[in-house]
mmCIF file of C-alpha atoms in Angstrom:
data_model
loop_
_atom_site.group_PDB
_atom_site.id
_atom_site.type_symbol
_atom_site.label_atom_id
_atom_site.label_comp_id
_atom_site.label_asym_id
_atom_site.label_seq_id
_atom_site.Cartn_x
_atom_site.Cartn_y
_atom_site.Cartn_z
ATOM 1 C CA UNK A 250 29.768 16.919 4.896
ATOM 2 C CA UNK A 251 29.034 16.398 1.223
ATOM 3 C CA UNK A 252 25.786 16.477 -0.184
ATOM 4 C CA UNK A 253 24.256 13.489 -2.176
ATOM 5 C CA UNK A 254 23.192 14.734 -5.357
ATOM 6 C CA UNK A 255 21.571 11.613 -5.906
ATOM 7 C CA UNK A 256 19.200 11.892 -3.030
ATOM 8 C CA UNK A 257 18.866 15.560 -3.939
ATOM 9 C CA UNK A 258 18.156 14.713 -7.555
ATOM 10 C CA UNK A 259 15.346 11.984 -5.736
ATOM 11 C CA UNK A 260 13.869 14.980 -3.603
ATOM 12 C CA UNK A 261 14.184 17.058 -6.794
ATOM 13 C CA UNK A 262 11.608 14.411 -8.636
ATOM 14 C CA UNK A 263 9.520 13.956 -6.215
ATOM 15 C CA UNK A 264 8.727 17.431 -5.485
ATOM 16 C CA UNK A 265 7.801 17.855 -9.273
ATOM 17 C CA UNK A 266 5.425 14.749 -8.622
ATOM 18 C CA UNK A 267 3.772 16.811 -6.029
ATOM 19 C CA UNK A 268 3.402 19.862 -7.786
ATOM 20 C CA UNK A 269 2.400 18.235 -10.337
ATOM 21 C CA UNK A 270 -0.563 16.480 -8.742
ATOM 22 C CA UNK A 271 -1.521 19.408 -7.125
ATOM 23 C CA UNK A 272 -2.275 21.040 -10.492
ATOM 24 C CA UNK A 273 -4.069 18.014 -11.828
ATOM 25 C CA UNK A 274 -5.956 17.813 -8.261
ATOM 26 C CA UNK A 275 -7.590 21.865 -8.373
ATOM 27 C CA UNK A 276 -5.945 22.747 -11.615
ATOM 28 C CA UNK A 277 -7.553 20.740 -14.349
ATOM 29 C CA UNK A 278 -11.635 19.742 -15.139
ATOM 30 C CA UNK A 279 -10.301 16.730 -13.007
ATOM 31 C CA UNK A 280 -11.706 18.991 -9.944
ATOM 32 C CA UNK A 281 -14.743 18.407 -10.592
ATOM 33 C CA UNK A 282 -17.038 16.184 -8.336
ATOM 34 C CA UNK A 283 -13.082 14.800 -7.688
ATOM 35 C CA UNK A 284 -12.560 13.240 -10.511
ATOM 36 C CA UNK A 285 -8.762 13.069 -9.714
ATOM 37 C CA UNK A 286 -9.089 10.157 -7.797
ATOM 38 C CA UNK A 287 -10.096 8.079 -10.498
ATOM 39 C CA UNK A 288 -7.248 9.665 -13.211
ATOM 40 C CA UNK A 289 -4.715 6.869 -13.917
ATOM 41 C CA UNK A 290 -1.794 9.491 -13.889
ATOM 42 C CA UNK A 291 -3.035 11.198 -10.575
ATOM 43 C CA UNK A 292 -3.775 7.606 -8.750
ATOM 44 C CA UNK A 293 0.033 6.769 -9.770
ATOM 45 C CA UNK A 294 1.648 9.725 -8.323
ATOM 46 C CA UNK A 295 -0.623 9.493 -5.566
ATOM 47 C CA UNK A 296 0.555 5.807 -4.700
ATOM 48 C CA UNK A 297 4.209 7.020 -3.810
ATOM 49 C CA UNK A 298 5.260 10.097 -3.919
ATOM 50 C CA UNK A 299 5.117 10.903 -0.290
ATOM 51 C CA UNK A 300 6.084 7.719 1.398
ATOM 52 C CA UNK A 301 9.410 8.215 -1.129
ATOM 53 C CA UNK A 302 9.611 11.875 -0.003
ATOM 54 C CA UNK A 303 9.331 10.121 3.836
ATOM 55 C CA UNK A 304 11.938 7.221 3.043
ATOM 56 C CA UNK A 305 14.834 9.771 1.961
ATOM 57 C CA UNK A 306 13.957 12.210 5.093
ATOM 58 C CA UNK A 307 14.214 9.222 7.471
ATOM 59 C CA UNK A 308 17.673 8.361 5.429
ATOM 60 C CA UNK A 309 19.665 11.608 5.833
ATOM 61 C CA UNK A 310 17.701 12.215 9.637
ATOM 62 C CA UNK A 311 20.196 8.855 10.700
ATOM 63 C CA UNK A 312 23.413 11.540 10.407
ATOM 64 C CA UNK A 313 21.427 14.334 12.149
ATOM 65 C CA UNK A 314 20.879 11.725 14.619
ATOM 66 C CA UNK A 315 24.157 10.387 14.637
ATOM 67 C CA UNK A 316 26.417 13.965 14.808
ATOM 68 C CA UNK A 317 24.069 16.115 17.291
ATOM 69 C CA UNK A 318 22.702 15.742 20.468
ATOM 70 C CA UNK A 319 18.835 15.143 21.349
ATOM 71 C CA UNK A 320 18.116 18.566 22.294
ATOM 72 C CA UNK A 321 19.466 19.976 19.499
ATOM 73 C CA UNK A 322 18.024 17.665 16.815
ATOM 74 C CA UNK A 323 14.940 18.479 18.561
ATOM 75 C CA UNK A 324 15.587 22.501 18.602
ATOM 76 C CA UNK A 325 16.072 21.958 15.023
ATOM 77 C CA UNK A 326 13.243 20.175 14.252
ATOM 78 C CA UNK A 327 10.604 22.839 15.749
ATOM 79 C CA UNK A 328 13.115 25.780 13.689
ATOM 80 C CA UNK A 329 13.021 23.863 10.378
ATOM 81 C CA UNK A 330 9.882 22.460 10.340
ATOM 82 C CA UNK A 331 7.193 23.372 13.217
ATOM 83 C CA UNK A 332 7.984 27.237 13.135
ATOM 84 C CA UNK A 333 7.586 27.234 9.387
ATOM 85 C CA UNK A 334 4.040 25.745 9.354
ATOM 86 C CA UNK A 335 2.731 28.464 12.061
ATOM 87 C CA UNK A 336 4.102 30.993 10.197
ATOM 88 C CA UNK A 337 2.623 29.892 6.944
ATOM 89 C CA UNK A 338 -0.378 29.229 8.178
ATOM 90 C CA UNK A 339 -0.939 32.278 10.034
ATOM 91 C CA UNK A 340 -0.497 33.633 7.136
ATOM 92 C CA UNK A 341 -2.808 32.304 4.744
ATOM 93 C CA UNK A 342 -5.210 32.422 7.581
ATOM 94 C CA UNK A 343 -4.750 36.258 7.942
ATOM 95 C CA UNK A 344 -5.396 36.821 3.561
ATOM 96 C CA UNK A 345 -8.047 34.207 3.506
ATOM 97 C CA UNK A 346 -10.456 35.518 6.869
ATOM 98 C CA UNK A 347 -10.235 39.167 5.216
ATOM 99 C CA UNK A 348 -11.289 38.083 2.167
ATOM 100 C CA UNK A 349 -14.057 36.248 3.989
ATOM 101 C CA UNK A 350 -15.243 38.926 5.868
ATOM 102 C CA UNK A 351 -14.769 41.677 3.488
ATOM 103 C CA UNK A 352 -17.614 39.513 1.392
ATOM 104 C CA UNK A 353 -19.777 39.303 4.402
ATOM 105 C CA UNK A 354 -19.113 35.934 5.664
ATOM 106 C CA UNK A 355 -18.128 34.341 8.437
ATOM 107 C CA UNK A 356 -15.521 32.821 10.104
ATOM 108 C CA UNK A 357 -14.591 29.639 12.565
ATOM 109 C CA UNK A 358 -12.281 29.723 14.788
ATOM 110 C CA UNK A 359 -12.168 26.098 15.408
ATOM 111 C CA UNK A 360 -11.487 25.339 11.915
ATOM 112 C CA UNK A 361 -8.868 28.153 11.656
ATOM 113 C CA UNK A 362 -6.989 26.349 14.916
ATOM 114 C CA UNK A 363 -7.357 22.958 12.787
ATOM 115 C CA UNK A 364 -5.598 24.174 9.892
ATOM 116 C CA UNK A 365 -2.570 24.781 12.277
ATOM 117 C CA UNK A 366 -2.702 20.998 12.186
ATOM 118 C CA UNK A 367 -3.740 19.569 9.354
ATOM 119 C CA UNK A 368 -2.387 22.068 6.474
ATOM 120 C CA UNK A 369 1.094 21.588 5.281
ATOM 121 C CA UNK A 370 0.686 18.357 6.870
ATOM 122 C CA UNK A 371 3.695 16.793 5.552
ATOM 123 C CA UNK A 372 5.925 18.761 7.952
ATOM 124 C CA UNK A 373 3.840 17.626 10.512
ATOM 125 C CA UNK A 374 4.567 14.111 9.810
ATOM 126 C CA UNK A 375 8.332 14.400 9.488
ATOM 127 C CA UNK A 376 8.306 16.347 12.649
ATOM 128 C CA UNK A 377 6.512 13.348 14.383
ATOM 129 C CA UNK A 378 8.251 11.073 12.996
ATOM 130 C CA UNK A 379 11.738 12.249 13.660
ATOM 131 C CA UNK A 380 10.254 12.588 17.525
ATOM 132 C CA UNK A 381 9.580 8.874 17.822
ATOM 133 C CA UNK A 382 12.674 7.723 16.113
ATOM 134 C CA UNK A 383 14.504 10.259 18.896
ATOM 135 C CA UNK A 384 12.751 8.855 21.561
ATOM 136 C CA UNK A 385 13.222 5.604 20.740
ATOM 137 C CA UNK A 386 16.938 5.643 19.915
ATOM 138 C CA UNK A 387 17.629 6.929 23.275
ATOM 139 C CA UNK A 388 15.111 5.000 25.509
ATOM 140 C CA UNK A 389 15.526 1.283 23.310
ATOM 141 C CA UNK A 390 18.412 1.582 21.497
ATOM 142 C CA UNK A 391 17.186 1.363 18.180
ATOM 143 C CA UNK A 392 15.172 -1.405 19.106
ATOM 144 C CA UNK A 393 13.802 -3.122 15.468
ATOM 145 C CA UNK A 394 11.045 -4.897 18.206
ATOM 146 C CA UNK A 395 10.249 -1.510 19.635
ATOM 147 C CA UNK A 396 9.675 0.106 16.036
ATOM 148 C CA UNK A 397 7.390 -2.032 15.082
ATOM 149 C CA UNK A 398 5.243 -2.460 18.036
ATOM 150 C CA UNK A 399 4.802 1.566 17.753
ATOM 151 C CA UNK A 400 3.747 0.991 14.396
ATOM 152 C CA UNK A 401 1.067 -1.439 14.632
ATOM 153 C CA UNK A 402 -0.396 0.513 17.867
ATOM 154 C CA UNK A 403 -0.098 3.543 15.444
ATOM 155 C CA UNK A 404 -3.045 1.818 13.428
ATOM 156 C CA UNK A 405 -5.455 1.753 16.547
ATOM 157 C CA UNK A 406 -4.987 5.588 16.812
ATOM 158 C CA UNK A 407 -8.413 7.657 15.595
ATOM 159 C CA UNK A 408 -8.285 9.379 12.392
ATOM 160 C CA UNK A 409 -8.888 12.963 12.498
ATOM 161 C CA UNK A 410 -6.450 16.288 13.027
ATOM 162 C CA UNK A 411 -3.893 14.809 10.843
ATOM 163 C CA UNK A 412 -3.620 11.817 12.698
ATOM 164 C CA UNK A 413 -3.921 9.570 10.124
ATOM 165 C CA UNK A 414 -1.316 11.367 7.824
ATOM 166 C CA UNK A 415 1.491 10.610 10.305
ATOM 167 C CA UNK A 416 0.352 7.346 11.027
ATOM 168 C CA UNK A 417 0.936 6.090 6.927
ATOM 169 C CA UNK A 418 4.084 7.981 7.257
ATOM 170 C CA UNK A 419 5.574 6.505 10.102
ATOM 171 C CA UNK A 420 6.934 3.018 8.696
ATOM 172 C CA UNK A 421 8.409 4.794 5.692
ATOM 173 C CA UNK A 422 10.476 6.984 7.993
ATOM 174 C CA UNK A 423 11.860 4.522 9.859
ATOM 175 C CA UNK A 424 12.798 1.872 7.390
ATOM 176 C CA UNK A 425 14.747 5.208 5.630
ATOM 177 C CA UNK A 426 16.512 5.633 8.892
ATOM 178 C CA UNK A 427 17.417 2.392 9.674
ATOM 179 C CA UNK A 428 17.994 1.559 5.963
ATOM 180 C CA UNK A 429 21.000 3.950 6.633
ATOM 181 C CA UNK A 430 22.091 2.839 9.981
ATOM 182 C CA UNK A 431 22.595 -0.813 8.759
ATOM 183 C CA UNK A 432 24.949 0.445 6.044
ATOM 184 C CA UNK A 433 22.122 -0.997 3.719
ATOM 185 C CA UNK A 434 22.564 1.624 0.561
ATOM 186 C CA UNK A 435 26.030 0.665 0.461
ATOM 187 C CA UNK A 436 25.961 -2.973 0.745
ATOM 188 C CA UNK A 437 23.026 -2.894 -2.111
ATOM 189 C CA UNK A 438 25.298 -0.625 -3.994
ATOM 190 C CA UNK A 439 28.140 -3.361 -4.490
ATOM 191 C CA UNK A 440 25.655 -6.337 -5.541
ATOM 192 C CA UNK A 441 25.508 -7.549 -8.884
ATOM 193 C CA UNK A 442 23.782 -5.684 -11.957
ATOM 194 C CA UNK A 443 21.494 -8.785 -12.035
ATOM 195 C CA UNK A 444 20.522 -8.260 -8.187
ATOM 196 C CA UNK A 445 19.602 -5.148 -9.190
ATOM 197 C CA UNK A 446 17.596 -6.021 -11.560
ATOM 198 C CA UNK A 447 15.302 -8.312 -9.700
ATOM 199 C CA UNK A 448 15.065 -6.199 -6.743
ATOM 200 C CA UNK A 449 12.928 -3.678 -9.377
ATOM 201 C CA UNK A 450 11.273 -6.699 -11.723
ATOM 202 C CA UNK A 451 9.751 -7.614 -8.178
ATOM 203 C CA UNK A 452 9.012 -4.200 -7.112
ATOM 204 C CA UNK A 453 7.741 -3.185 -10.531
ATOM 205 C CA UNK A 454 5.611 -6.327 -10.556
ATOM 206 C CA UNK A 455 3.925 -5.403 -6.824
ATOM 207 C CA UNK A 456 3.449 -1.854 -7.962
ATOM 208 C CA UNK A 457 1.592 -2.848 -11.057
ATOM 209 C CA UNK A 458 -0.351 -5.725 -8.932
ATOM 210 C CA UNK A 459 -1.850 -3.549 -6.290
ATOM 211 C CA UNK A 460 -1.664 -0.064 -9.308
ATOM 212 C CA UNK A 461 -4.052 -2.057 -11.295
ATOM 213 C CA UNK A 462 -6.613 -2.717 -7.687
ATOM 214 C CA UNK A 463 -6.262 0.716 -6.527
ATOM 215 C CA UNK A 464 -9.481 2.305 -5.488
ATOM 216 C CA UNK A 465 -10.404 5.704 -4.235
ATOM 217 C CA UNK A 466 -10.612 4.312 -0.818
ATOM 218 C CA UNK A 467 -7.124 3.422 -0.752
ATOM 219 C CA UNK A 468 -5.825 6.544 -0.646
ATOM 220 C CA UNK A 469 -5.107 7.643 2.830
ATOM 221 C CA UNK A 470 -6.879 11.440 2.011
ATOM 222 C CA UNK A 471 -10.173 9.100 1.847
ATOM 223 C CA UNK A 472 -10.190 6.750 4.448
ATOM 224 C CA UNK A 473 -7.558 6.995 7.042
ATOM 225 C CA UNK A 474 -5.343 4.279 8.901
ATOM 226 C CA UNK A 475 -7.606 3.117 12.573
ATOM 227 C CA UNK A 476 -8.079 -0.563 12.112
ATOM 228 C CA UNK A 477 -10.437 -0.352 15.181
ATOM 229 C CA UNK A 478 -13.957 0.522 14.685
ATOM 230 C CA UNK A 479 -16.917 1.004 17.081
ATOM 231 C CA UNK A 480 -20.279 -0.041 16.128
ATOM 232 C CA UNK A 481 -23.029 0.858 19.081
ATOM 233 C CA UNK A 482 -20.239 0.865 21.406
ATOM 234 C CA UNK A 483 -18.829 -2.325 20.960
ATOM 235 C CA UNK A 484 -14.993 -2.227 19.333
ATOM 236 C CA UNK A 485 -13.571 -4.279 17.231
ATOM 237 C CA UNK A 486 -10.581 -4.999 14.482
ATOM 238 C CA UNK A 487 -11.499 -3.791 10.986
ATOM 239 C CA UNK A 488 -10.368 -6.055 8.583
ATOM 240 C CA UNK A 489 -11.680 -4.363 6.023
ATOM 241 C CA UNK A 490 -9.222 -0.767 7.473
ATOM 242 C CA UNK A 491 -6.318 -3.193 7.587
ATOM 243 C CA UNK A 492 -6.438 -4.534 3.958
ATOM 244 C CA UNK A 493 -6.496 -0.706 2.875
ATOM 245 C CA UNK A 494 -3.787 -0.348 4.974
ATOM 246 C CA UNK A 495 -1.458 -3.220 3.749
ATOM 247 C CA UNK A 496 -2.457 -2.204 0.338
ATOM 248 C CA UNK A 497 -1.283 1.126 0.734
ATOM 249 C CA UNK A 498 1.872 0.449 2.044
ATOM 250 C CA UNK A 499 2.991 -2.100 0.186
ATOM 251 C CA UNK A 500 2.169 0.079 -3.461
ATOM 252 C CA UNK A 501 4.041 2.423 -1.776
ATOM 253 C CA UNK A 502 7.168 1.216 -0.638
ATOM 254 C CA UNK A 503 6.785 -0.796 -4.312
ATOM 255 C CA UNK A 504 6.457 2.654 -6.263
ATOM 256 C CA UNK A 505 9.048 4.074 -4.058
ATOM 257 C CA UNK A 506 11.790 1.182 -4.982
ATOM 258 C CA UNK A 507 10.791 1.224 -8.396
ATOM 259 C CA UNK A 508 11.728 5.413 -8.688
ATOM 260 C CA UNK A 509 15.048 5.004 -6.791
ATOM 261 C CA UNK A 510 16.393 2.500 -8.890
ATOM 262 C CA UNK A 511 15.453 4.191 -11.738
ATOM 263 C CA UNK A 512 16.895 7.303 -10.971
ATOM 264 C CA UNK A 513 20.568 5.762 -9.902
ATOM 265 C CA UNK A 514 21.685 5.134 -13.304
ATOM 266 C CA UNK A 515 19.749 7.834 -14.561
ATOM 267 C CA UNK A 516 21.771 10.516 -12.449
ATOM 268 C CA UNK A 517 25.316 8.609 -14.138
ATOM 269 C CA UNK A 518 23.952 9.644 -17.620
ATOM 270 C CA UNK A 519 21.529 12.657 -17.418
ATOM 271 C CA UNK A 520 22.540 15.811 -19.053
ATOM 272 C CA UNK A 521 24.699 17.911 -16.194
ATOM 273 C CA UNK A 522 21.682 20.752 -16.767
ATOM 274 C CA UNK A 523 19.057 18.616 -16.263
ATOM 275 C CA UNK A 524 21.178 17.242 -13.103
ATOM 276 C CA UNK A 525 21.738 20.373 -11.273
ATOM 277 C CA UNK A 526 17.848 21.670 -11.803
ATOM 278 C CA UNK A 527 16.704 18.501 -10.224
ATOM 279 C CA UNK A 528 19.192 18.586 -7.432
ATOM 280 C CA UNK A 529 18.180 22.242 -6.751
ATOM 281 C CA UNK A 530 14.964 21.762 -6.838
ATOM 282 C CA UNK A 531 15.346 18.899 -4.367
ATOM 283 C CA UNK A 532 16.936 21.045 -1.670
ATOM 284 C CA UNK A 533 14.608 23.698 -1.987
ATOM 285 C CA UNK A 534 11.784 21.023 -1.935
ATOM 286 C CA UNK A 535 10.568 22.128 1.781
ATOM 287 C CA UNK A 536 9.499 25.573 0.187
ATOM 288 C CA UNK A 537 8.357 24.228 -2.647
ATOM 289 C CA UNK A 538 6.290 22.011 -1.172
ATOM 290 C CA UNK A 539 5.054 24.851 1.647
ATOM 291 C CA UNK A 540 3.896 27.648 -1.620
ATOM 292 C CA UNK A 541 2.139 24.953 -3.592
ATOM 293 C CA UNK A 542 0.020 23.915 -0.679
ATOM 294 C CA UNK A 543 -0.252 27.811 0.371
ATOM 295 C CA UNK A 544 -1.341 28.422 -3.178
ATOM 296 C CA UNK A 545 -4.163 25.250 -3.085
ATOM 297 C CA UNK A 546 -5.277 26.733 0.767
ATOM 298 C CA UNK A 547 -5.119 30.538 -0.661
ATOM 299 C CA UNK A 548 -7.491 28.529 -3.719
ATOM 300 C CA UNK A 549 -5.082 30.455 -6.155
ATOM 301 C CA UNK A 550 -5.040 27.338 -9.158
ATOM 302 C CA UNK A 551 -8.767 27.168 -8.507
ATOM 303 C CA UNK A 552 -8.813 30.717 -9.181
ATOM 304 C CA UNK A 553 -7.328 30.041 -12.787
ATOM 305 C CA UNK A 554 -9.837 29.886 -15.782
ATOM 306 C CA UNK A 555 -9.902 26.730 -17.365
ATOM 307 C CA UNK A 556 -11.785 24.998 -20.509
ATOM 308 C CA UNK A 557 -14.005 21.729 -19.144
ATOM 309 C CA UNK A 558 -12.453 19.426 -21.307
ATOM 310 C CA UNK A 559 -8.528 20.537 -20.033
ATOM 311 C CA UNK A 560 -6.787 18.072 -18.013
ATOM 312 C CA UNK A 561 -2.688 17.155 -17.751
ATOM 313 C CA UNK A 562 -3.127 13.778 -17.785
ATOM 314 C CA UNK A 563 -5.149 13.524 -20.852
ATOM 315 C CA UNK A 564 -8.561 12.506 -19.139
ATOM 316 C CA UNK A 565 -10.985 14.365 -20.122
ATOM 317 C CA UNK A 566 -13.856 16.504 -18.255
ATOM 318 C CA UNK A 567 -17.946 16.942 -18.131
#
């Protein structure tokens, strides 16, 4: 099967985005009392860069899906992705505890057996994610109904052990998948140049809309998905939860269009160098993605001397 550079080249960007925000996160004066959240550059990235990572890894799942059978997708799926993130986090574990205890601290196991689920989470989710689109492809068909039902029960789901992580995920997978089941690239491919054009004047437009509204409590690191709250027992719908929610989503699906219509005529006229470092870099983005968040866990960029006033983006520190 031939690869898509394109979609590598996407993967290839977007892994730089993460990297990237990852050094402005614990590598700049931005670190401090977490100012990152309020950094215009940071709160951009932030917006999209994962549910775009999500949308092309439910895309190429649909021909995993489509050539192999369910007990070998799912074989595949604990080799690539589940055996990886024990491994990784074992290790890390192992370097960090000594370090611990050689200083004369302490340990907790509880929060060791946490990281197992909650560090590298992004694994997690695709693992999850490609579970329920398996189970649901062979129990319902495919079922758009079905998809969508899981979703919004998804959102009554308690935050906590990377719950809420897969949760935000979850719709960006699937519209990738089925975005490639119903032939969709293709068909957008042969529109018109003006099509085109609207399609990311509109998206552009929402992006900048919600961009411009974008709090720190809309990022799903500070306040989670579970539109169901309990106040002295008594549940009820959180209104408040679900606007985060919708705002989140739609900035990011919105960011996410934006990028990949960007980069399609990009990839027709960027220097062949340039081209094959981003596609490279988007095929190794799984291990890319696993050593940067070893390196934040392992607190190797906040072991890096830095002046106050340093910062990527250009804002500046105390």
């Amino acid at each position: 099967m031939t690869r898509n550079i394109y979609l590598d080249i996407v993967k290839g960007v977007a892994i730089v985005l993460v990297v990237f925000g990852h050094c402005l996160q614990f590598g700049t004066s931005l670190a401090v009392n977490d100012q990152y959240f309020l950094d215009p550059v940071f709160k951009a990235i932030y917006s999209f860069h994962m549910p775009l990572f999500m949308l092309v890894s439910g895309y190429l799942f649909y021909g995993s899906l489509t050539r192999h059978t369910f007990r070998y997708n799912l074989r595949t799926r604990v080799s690539g992705l589940v055996v990886p993130i024990v491994v990784w986090v074992t290790i890390t574990l192992l370097l960090s505890d000594f370090l611990i205890l050689r200083k004369g601290g302490s340990i907790s196991i509880q929060d060791n057996l946490l990281s197992y689920l909650t560090s590298i989470w992004f694994l997690w989710s695709i693992f999850w994610c490609s579970l329920s689109v398996m189970i649901i492809n062979k129990s319902f068909n495919d079922s758009i109904i079905v998809y969508i039902v899981f979703g919004v029960l998804l959102l009554f789901l308690p935050d906590g052990y990377g719950i809420n992580y897969h949760v935000y995920m979850y719709p960006y997978f699937v519209i990738g998948y089925l975005w490639n089941k119903k032939s969709l690239y293709a068909k957008f491919a042969k529109s018109s140049r003006q099509n085109k054009i609207y399609a990311f004047g509109v998206s552009l437009l929402i992006f900048v809309a919600f961009y411009l509204h974008f709090t720190k409590e809309d990022y799903i690191y500070t306040s989670g998905t579970c539109a169901l709250q309990n106040i002295n027992g008594i549940f009820s719908i959180d209104t408040h939860q679900i606007g985060i929610d919708i705002i989140r989503y739609a900035i990011g699906f919105a960011g996410s269009v934006c990028m990949l219509l960007i980069l399609k005529p990009l990839t027709a006229i960027m220097h062949n160098h340039v081209k094959v470092l981003l596609s490279e870099l988007g095929k190794k983005s799984i291990g890319i993605y696993i050593i940067s968040v070893v390196f934040i866990n392992y607190r190797i960029l906040r072991r890096i001397p830095m002046r106050d006033s340093l910062s990527y983006s250009g804002g500046g520190g105390n």
